[in-house]
Tab-separated table of C-alpha atoms in Angstrom:
chain	number	residue	atom	x	y	z
A	12	MET	CA	-20.811	-5.901	-21.549
A	13	THR	CA	-21.024	-3.462	-18.614
A	14	LEU	CA	-17.914	-1.354	-18.073
A	15	ARG	CA	-16.570	-1.981	-14.571
A	16	ARG	CA	-15.529	1.148	-12.663
A	17	GLY	CA	-14.345	1.700	-9.154
A	18	ILE	CA	-11.865	0.445	-6.591
A	19	ILE	CA	-12.657	-1.666	-3.530
A	20	ALA	CA	-9.919	-1.443	-0.883
A	21	ALA	CA	-10.010	-4.085	1.842
A	22	GLY	CA	-7.810	-5.096	4.745
A	23	ASN	CA	-6.275	-3.172	7.631
A	24	TRP	CA	-8.236	-0.167	8.901
A	25	VAL	CA	-6.236	1.652	11.537
A	26	VAL	CA	-6.257	4.862	13.547
A	27	ASP	CA	-2.713	6.241	13.425
A	28	GLN	CA	-1.456	8.338	16.303
A	29	VAL	CA	1.539	9.968	14.615
A	30	LYS	CA	4.159	11.480	16.902
A	31	THR	CA	6.989	13.447	15.284
A	32	ILE	CA	10.063	13.104	17.539
A	33	ASP	CA	13.394	14.905	17.590
A	34	ARG	CA	15.484	11.723	17.809
A	35	TRP	CA	15.232	8.010	18.552
A	36	PRO	CA	16.281	7.453	22.177
A	37	GLY	CA	18.148	4.499	23.578
A	38	GLU	CA	16.476	2.287	26.155
A	39	GLY	CA	15.655	4.262	29.272
A	40	ASN	CA	16.363	7.613	27.612
A	41	LEU	CA	14.091	10.467	26.590
A	42	CYS	CA	13.169	12.179	23.332
A	43	ASN	CA	10.880	15.129	22.658
A	44	ILE	CA	7.547	14.887	20.845
A	45	LEU	CA	7.511	17.870	18.516
A	46	ARG	CA	4.088	17.321	16.975
A	47	GLN	CA	1.174	14.902	17.236
A	48	GLU	CA	-1.626	14.164	14.788
A	49	ILE	CA	-4.349	11.551	14.524
A	50	SER	CA	-5.201	10.160	11.116
A	51	GLY	CA	-6.597	7.130	9.392
A	52	GLY	CA	-4.058	4.464	8.520
A	53	GLY	CA	-3.582	1.008	7.061
A	54	GLY	CA	-3.321	0.086	3.399
A	55	PRO	CA	-6.969	0.412	2.276
A	56	CYS	CA	-7.550	3.589	4.263
A	57	ASN	CA	-4.401	5.261	2.939
A	58	VAL	CA	-4.896	4.378	-0.715
A	59	LEU	CA	-8.573	5.371	-0.674
A	60	PHE	CA	-7.884	8.695	1.056
A	61	ASP	CA	-5.098	9.388	-1.464
A	62	LEU	CA	-7.337	8.422	-4.389
A	63	ALA	CA	-10.181	10.574	-3.054
A	64	ALA	CA	-7.794	13.537	-3.064
A	65	MET	CA	-6.599	12.676	-6.577
A	66	THR	CA	-9.993	12.450	-8.265
A	67	GLY	CA	-13.729	12.454	-7.716
A	68	ASP	CA	-14.385	10.464	-10.883
A	69	ILE	CA	-13.584	6.964	-9.613
A	70	PRO	CA	-16.103	5.232	-7.291
A	71	LEU	CA	-14.302	4.188	-4.095
A	72	PHE	CA	-15.428	1.501	-1.636
A	73	ALA	CA	-14.076	0.764	1.853
A	74	ALA	CA	-14.151	-2.840	3.105
A	75	GLY	CA	-12.959	-4.288	6.397
A	76	ARG	CA	-13.630	-4.366	10.128
A	77	ILE	CA	-13.614	-1.651	12.770
A	78	GLY	CA	-14.659	-1.769	16.433
A	79	GLU	CA	-17.848	-0.398	17.982
A	80	ASP	CA	-15.900	2.358	19.720
A	81	ASP	CA	-15.190	6.056	19.317
A	82	ALA	CA	-12.156	5.352	17.151
A	83	GLY	CA	-14.275	3.266	14.770
A	84	ALA	CA	-16.962	5.954	14.583
A	85	TRP	CA	-14.298	8.588	13.863
A	86	LEU	CA	-12.717	6.448	11.145
A	87	ARG	CA	-16.054	5.767	9.433
A	88	HIS	CA	-16.844	9.491	9.512
A	89	GLU	CA	-13.497	10.256	7.861
A	90	VAL	CA	-14.296	7.718	5.139
A	91	GLU	CA	-17.751	9.075	4.405
A	92	LYS	CA	-16.777	12.754	4.376
A	93	ARG	CA	-14.384	11.994	1.495
A	94	GLY	CA	-17.194	10.532	-0.594
A	95	ILE	CA	-16.016	6.936	-0.104
A	96	HIS	CA	-18.740	4.281	0.173
A	97	ALA	CA	-18.589	2.741	3.664
A	98	GLY	CA	-21.214	-0.013	3.387
A	99	TRP	CA	-18.634	-2.816	3.547
A	100	LEU	CA	-16.817	-1.342	6.560
A	101	LYS	CA	-18.316	-3.518	9.277
A	102	ARG	CA	-18.362	-2.773	13.001
A	103	THR	CA	-17.352	-5.618	15.332
A	104	GLU	CA	-18.478	-5.996	18.942
A	105	GLY	CA	-16.078	-6.637	21.782
A	106	VAL	CA	-12.797	-5.611	20.136
A	107	PRO	CA	-11.175	-2.220	19.640
A	108	THR	CA	-10.614	-0.532	16.317
A	109	SER	CA	-7.041	-1.262	15.317
A	110	TYR	CA	-4.596	1.522	16.172
A	111	THR	CA	-0.911	2.268	15.740
A	112	ASP	CA	1.413	4.603	17.594
A	113	VAL	CA	3.709	5.865	14.828
A	114	MET	CA	7.035	7.359	15.929
A	115	SER	CA	8.354	9.482	13.057
A	116	GLY	CA	11.604	11.402	12.964
A	117	GLY	CA	14.808	11.838	10.991
A	118	GLY	CA	13.226	10.372	7.875
A	119	LYS	CA	12.473	7.092	9.675
A	120	ARG	CA	9.460	5.584	11.406
A	121	THR	CA	8.647	2.827	13.909
A	122	PHE	CA	5.222	1.345	14.631
A	123	PHE	CA	3.617	0.091	17.856
A	124	HIS	CA	0.505	-1.716	16.639
A	125	CYS	CA	-2.698	-3.112	18.171
A	126	ARG	CA	-4.307	-5.566	15.728
A	127	GLY	CA	-7.847	-5.120	17.098
A	128	ALA	CA	-10.830	-5.759	14.810
A	129	ASN	CA	-8.644	-6.366	11.758
A	130	ALA	CA	-7.565	-9.718	13.167
A	131	GLY	CA	-11.045	-11.180	12.550
A	132	LEU	CA	-11.429	-10.162	8.892
A	133	ASP	CA	-12.237	-13.293	6.868
A	134	VAL	CA	-13.536	-14.558	3.539
A	135	GLU	CA	-17.133	-14.562	4.782
A	136	ASP	CA	-16.985	-10.791	5.276
A	137	PHE	CA	-17.116	-10.507	1.476
A	138	SER	CA	-20.019	-12.872	0.851
A	139	GLY	CA	-22.927	-11.454	-1.089
A	140	PRO	CA	-22.730	-9.260	-4.190
A	141	LEU	CA	-19.851	-6.798	-4.059
A	142	PRO	CA	-20.038	-3.571	-6.079
A	143	ALA	CA	-19.143	-4.160	-9.751
A	144	ALA	CA	-15.862	-2.318	-9.374
A	145	LYS	CA	-12.823	-2.822	-11.584
A	146	ILE	CA	-10.149	-3.349	-8.916
A	147	PHE	CA	-10.056	-5.278	-5.634
A	148	TYR	CA	-7.128	-4.150	-3.482
A	149	LEU	CA	-6.059	-6.103	-0.375
A	150	GLY	CA	-3.499	-4.855	2.134
A	151	TYR	CA	-1.721	-5.809	4.188
A	152	LEU	CA	-1.203	-9.525	4.054
A	153	LEU	CA	0.789	-10.899	7.018
A	154	LEU	CA	-1.033	-8.434	9.289
A	155	LEU	CA	-4.524	-9.968	8.980
A	156	ASP	CA	-4.589	-12.903	11.387
A	157	ARG	CA	-7.621	-14.785	10.080
A	158	LEU	CA	-6.874	-14.229	6.397
A	159	ASP	CA	-3.243	-15.265	6.944
A	160	SER	CA	-4.326	-18.552	8.532
A	161	PRO	CA	-4.056	-21.894	6.656
A	162	ASP	CA	-6.652	-23.094	4.161
A	163	VAL	CA	-6.630	-26.753	3.068
A	164	GLU	CA	-7.541	-26.026	-0.557
A	165	PHE	CA	-5.873	-22.669	-1.264
A	166	GLY	CA	-3.002	-22.574	1.217
A	167	THR	CA	-4.281	-19.499	3.079
A	168	ARG	CA	-7.637	-17.839	3.624
A	169	ALA	CA	-6.332	-14.776	1.791
A	170	ALA	CA	-5.558	-16.887	-1.264
A	171	ARG	CA	-9.140	-18.185	-1.162
A	172	LEU	CA	-10.466	-14.614	-0.927
A	173	LEU	CA	-8.377	-13.448	-3.893
A	174	ALA	CA	-9.323	-16.473	-5.988
A	175	GLY	CA	-12.976	-15.611	-5.451
A	176	ARG	CA	-12.456	-12.017	-6.553
A	177	LEU	CA	-10.655	-13.135	-9.701
A	178	ALA	CA	-13.547	-15.446	-10.546
A	179	GLU	CA	-15.903	-12.458	-10.217
A	180	GLY	CA	-13.907	-10.454	-12.756
A	181	PHE	CA	-11.914	-8.129	-10.476
A	182	LEU	CA	-8.332	-7.068	-11.118
A	183	THR	CA	-6.596	-8.006	-7.849
A	184	VAL	CA	-3.894	-5.781	-6.345
A	185	VAL	CA	-2.050	-6.757	-3.161
A	186	ASP	CA	0.445	-5.240	-0.751
A	187	PHE	CA	2.333	-6.956	2.074
A	188	VAL	CA	3.695	-5.681	5.355
A	189	SER	CA	7.333	-6.131	6.405
A	190	GLU	CA	7.600	-9.359	8.378
A	191	ALA	CA	9.973	-12.241	9.058
A	192	PRO	CA	11.067	-14.173	5.909
A	193	GLU	CA	9.582	-17.455	7.121
A	194	LYS	CA	6.149	-15.807	7.381
A	195	PHE	CA	6.558	-14.320	3.915
A	196	ARG	CA	7.298	-17.674	2.342
A	197	ALA	CA	4.201	-19.273	3.869
A	198	GLY	CA	1.819	-16.405	3.143
A	199	VAL	CA	3.196	-15.031	-0.105
A	200	GLN	CA	3.603	-18.191	-2.106
A	201	ALA	CA	-0.007	-19.271	-1.508
A	202	ALA	CA	-1.408	-15.925	-2.676
A	203	LEU	CA	0.817	-15.162	-5.678
A	204	PRO	CA	-1.172	-17.115	-8.330
A	205	PHE	CA	-4.287	-15.076	-7.461
A	206	ILE	CA	-2.637	-11.649	-7.623
A	207	ASP	CA	-2.750	-9.579	-10.813
A	208	VAL	CA	-0.531	-6.769	-9.513
A	209	LEU	CA	1.806	-6.961	-6.533
A	210	VAL	CA	3.120	-3.689	-5.074
A	211	VAL	CA	5.845	-4.059	-2.419
A	212	ASN	CA	9.061	-2.422	-1.268
A	213	GLU	CA	12.481	-3.931	-1.828
A	214	LEU	CA	12.732	-5.461	1.646
A	215	GLU	CA	9.353	-7.179	1.329
A	216	ALA	CA	10.203	-8.450	-2.148
A	217	GLY	CA	13.466	-9.921	-0.870
A	218	ASN	CA	11.763	-11.540	2.110
A	219	ALA	CA	9.416	-13.410	-0.233
A	220	PHE	CA	12.364	-15.594	-1.291
A	221	ASN	CA	14.800	-14.912	1.558
A	222	VAL	CA	17.191	-12.881	-0.592
A	223	ARG	CA	18.788	-9.492	0.072
A	224	ILE	CA	18.209	-6.664	-2.391
A	225	ARG	CA	20.305	-4.319	-0.268
A	226	ARG	CA	23.972	-4.967	0.414
A	227	ASP	CA	25.662	-4.648	3.810
A	228	ASP	CA	26.517	-1.004	3.037
A	229	ASP	CA	22.780	-0.362	2.308
A	230	SER	CA	23.384	0.130	-1.424
A	231	LEU	CA	20.863	-1.343	-3.855
A	232	ASP	CA	21.793	-4.607	-5.569
A	233	GLU	CA	20.258	-3.808	-8.946
A	234	GLN	CA	20.806	-7.264	-10.410
A	235	GLU	CA	19.115	-8.934	-7.429
A	236	LEU	CA	16.258	-6.419	-7.663
A	237	VAL	CA	15.479	-7.385	-11.257
A	238	ARG	CA	16.062	-11.085	-10.593
A	239	THR	CA	13.621	-11.027	-7.660
A	240	ALA	CA	10.938	-9.152	-9.627
A	241	ARG	CA	11.098	-11.759	-12.378
A	242	ARG	CA	11.157	-14.598	-9.866
A	243	ILE	CA	7.941	-13.308	-8.263
A	244	LEU	CA	6.324	-13.178	-11.701
A	245	LYS	CA	7.427	-16.727	-12.416
A	246	ALA	CA	5.915	-17.819	-9.086
A	247	GLY	CA	2.472	-16.774	-10.253
A	248	VAL	CA	1.748	-13.012	-10.307
A	249	ARG	CA	-0.419	-12.536	-13.358
A	250	LYS	CA	0.272	-8.982	-14.648
A	251	TRP	CA	2.769	-6.705	-12.885
A	252	VAL	CA	5.286	-6.884	-10.077
A	253	VAL	CA	6.072	-3.363	-8.860
A	254	ILE	CA	8.910	-2.874	-6.383
A	255	HIS	CA	9.482	0.574	-4.902
A	256	TYR	CA	12.507	1.757	-2.919
A	257	PRO	CA	13.904	5.155	-1.863
A	258	GLU	CA	15.993	5.489	-5.012
A	259	GLY	CA	13.155	4.706	-7.429
A	260	ALA	CA	10.890	1.912	-8.652
A	261	CYS	CA	10.973	-1.156	-10.882
A	262	LEU	CA	8.072	-2.695	-12.823
A	263	ALA	CA	8.274	-6.135	-14.411
A	264	SER	CA	5.338	-7.385	-16.462
A	265	ALA	CA	4.172	-10.846	-17.448
A	266	GLU	CA	4.628	-9.751	-21.092
A	267	GLY	CA	8.370	-9.417	-20.522
A	268	GLU	CA	8.534	-5.623	-20.057
A	269	LEU	CA	10.977	-4.239	-17.528
A	270	LEU	CA	11.054	-0.564	-16.581
A	271	ARG	CA	13.051	1.199	-13.878
A	272	VAL	CA	12.686	4.856	-12.945
A	273	LYS	CA	14.436	7.096	-10.437
A	274	SER	CA	12.626	8.814	-7.586
A	275	TYR	CA	11.868	12.504	-7.806
A	276	PRO	CA	13.948	14.709	-5.491
A	277	VAL	CA	12.519	15.537	-2.080
A	278	GLU	CA	13.685	18.800	-0.541
A	279	LYS	CA	12.742	17.839	3.017
A	280	ILE	CA	11.190	14.667	4.393
A	281	VAL	CA	8.646	15.524	7.087
A	282	GLY	CA	7.457	11.938	7.558
A	283	THR	CA	7.555	8.601	5.751
A	284	ASN	CA	4.325	7.178	7.177
A	285	GLY	CA	2.141	5.981	4.277
A	286	ALA	CA	4.703	6.694	1.543
A	287	GLY	CA	4.426	3.181	0.131
A	288	ASP	CA	0.632	3.440	0.119
A	289	ALA	CA	0.809	6.795	-1.661
A	290	PHE	CA	2.993	5.122	-4.278
A	291	CYS	CA	0.422	2.320	-4.553
A	292	SER	CA	-2.413	4.833	-5.019
A	293	GLY	CA	-0.643	6.113	-8.127
A	294	ILE	CA	-0.406	2.562	-9.463
A	295	LEU	CA	-4.096	1.949	-8.699
A	296	TYR	CA	-5.139	5.113	-10.504
A	297	ALA	CA	-3.060	4.133	-13.550
A	298	LEU	CA	-4.478	0.605	-13.591
A	299	HIS	CA	-8.034	1.893	-13.345
A	300	GLU	CA	-7.489	4.356	-16.191
A	301	ASP	CA	-5.445	1.893	-18.331
A	302	LEU	CA	-2.399	4.175	-18.429
A	303	PRO	CA	1.022	3.111	-19.808
A	304	ILE	CA	3.534	1.674	-17.346
A	305	LEU	CA	5.857	4.700	-17.513
A	306	GLU	CA	3.015	7.041	-16.547
A	307	ALA	CA	1.991	4.625	-13.794
A	308	LEU	CA	5.445	4.794	-12.214
A	309	GLN	CA	5.666	8.558	-12.656
A	310	LEU	CA	2.319	9.112	-10.908
A	311	ALA	CA	3.268	6.681	-8.139
A	312	ASN	CA	6.611	8.376	-7.516
A	313	ALA	CA	5.019	11.837	-7.557
A	314	ALA	CA	2.316	10.761	-5.090
A	315	ALA	CA	5.043	9.476	-2.765
A	316	VAL	CA	6.866	12.843	-2.924
A	317	PHE	CA	3.794	14.749	-1.751
A	318	ASN	CA	3.243	12.185	1.013
A	319	LEU	CA	6.783	12.709	2.315
A	320	ARG	CA	6.008	16.399	2.827
A	321	HIS	CA	3.439	15.597	5.561
A	322	PRO	CA	3.735	13.634	8.830
A	323	THR	CA	0.486	11.649	8.413
A	324	ALA	CA	-0.226	8.791	6.033
A	325	SER	CA	-2.456	10.705	3.602
A	326	GLY	CA	-2.401	14.366	4.636
A	327	GLY	CA	-0.097	15.321	1.772
A	328	ALA	CA	-2.248	13.888	-1.032
A	329	VAL	CA	-3.075	16.204	-3.958
A	330	SER	CA	-5.167	16.105	-7.134
A	331	ILE	CA	-4.185	14.202	-10.252
A	332	ALA	CA	-3.863	17.548	-12.048
A	333	GLU	CA	-1.304	18.732	-9.487
A	334	LEU	CA	0.598	15.453	-9.754
A	335	ARG	CA	0.800	15.778	-13.536
A	336	THR	CA	1.926	19.406	-13.292
A	337	TYR	CA	4.662	18.314	-10.893
A	338	ILE	CA	5.779	15.511	-13.243
A	339	GLN	CA	5.942	17.917	-16.189
A	340	ARG	CA	7.934	20.379	-14.112
A	341	GLN	CA	10.444	17.701	-13.181
A	342	ALA	CA	10.834	16.781	-16.864
A	343	SER	CA	11.484	20.413	-17.770
A	344	ILE	CA	14.159	20.667	-15.052
A	345	VAL	CA	15.923	17.608	-16.478
A	346	GLU	CA	15.746	19.080	-19.982
A	347	GLU	CA	17.142	22.430	-18.789
A	348	ARG	CA	20.053	20.765	-17.045
A	349	ALA	CA	20.739	18.583	-20.099
């Protein structure tokens, strides 16, 4: 039996125009742009760029749609210069490459998004033999118009796509974007039985079943967090449900394991753009290397810390060696204080 290696990341490919602002203005008011950067964005772009910074030992494959414009050419160049295979990143005539104006300041962010070429991504874009990778990642559902559309047999086109990847022997990993609860219920429930590992934040997890994991005072409802993780598993997720939130992360497995860890301290948050994707890159690395669940959450949390130190979605990514050194240092600090 051939050992499968590599990660295919498919879904939203975006050019982020990140503007760091001094405050969020009211309607008709003014704020100052302190800094501006252009970077790749979207789930597959962010996790692949993070993984490329982590290690050169895992084959990485980009899959999705970009436009036949300067933004698409720039994005493909950024992919290739990191050693990521770009053969499944297809250029589409007549539509722009998706882009997002990201307003980042005060530890918060807001997105103004143009769906562009991503809206046309469909099951047929993955016909033909895909690389014999180990993991097929898809992100973000509920922001991929064609894949989110109904399918008579599977419920949604995305569910059909994921079912096909499972049949081919891939481990499927999925992330969702924050959307209205009614859209979550329609899109999430169809896809869950074809997802091995679901990685979402606490708001997205709650939206899947129209429950609130945060109370009115913004504190975390820990009982609802665990209840929702287990409910998502019961609804069909095959291996892990991983929920991340500013205070930490929770992993519930189909084997009955439940693990919660606290976040590492962050001295100063420069930007939160891509923090959830950085967390997901740590989970993907751990899944690919068959690491224990505690190490998976530690790597994911550490990757998120380094992301928060940079305004762009993947500019803060570091090597796996640096992540492990950071994790060990945090453990030694805890031991010293104990």
